Phi, psi and omega in degrees: 000122178058022178059035179294138181307143185298334183288352175264357183280133177236327175047069180249125175283132181259134178295127184299325180296331178275342184271347179268115183302134183289336183270005176286157176294149182308321181292328177287321176301315180295320180299318179292314181300320180286335187269327189261127178267320182199146176230133177229137170271106190274316182224151174216111178278104183233182181078184186246017170301319167248121192298139173284162178233116178230110178207197182291340184258327184227149166228080188248101179249346178215156167236127188248152181228116184252144172250123183234116177267128186244159172291320179213136181294344182299334182271359183303315179301320178296312182294321178299316179296315181299308189279330175294330177278337183268322185276121187288317179294155170299134184211161176239134174250127168258109183251140180205153166246203184285347186236336186223158178215155176204174182232146179237133176231153175206132174272128185231154173218169177289144171291126186290343178259345179210102185291352176273358179243156178243159177238126175276114181273319181216149176215154178214139177242130181286170172291167180273134180245148179289136178280132174078007179235149177298141180209120183296323180297314178295318180299320179294316178300309184293329176300313185276348177259000178303133183307324181294330182279343181287123190264328185260090179250030181294330172202172187292328178294311180297323176301310183291321179302320180295317175302314182296308182301315180301316181296313180301316182293320179294322180290339184236023191293343177292344181286336187218123185291341182267016184300315183296327177297322177293311184300323182269353186277182181254011178298341182297337180291342181251101185298319180297319177302313183288326176298318179294317180296319178296319179302314177294320181299314179296320178298320179294314179299316180296318181295319178294324177296318179292327180298322179296331182264352183296143183251311185275157178296324180295318178299314181295320180295316180294320180290320177297322177296315179298317181299315179298319180293319180294315179299319178299317179295319179295318178300318180298318180289320189292331184271355181282000000 
């Protein structure tokens, strides 16, 4: 997955009975049991080759990569939501059935009132790609998520954030014409720079989404104004 170095590979099959949370409602347990055929923990980036982050906001000592085989890819959004909220470490899910596959990412931090709990701040699910067939969308995603292409490996949080940001931008790249410039650029070495760029990117995607639903002329005018201002700010950041 993503050309991750072999020394991080563990490839452990997880017992489904242990993977289904005991505190879920019976109907949710049944839904998971009926939907999931197999789960494997494929890779785990551990150790201090890439530095861990332990502070008031994060307790990140590993980044995990799961392979989940499903009866149908249609249940993937539900499963991604359940498990990204349950699994405390930052993780990536590669979910697939016999015909389609996709990836799930989520940015998490510690709950400020209970450090034993996590809060999912942002999440992204890729589009669905055909299994076993050539696909330009999947090739583009995997090109930019290749471990060799990830530039900010100063610590595990920055490593995962880059994977997350790249995925979000690729999934929404029609919103901003300068996306490829970001993906190919060196801004990734500056985490603060990329956090700001991602904030603007998300604001742009949200504004374009609201514009599609706007009814009145005043709403459309205000949203178009906001979109132009955000793009101007992104352009200013992007060319530095």
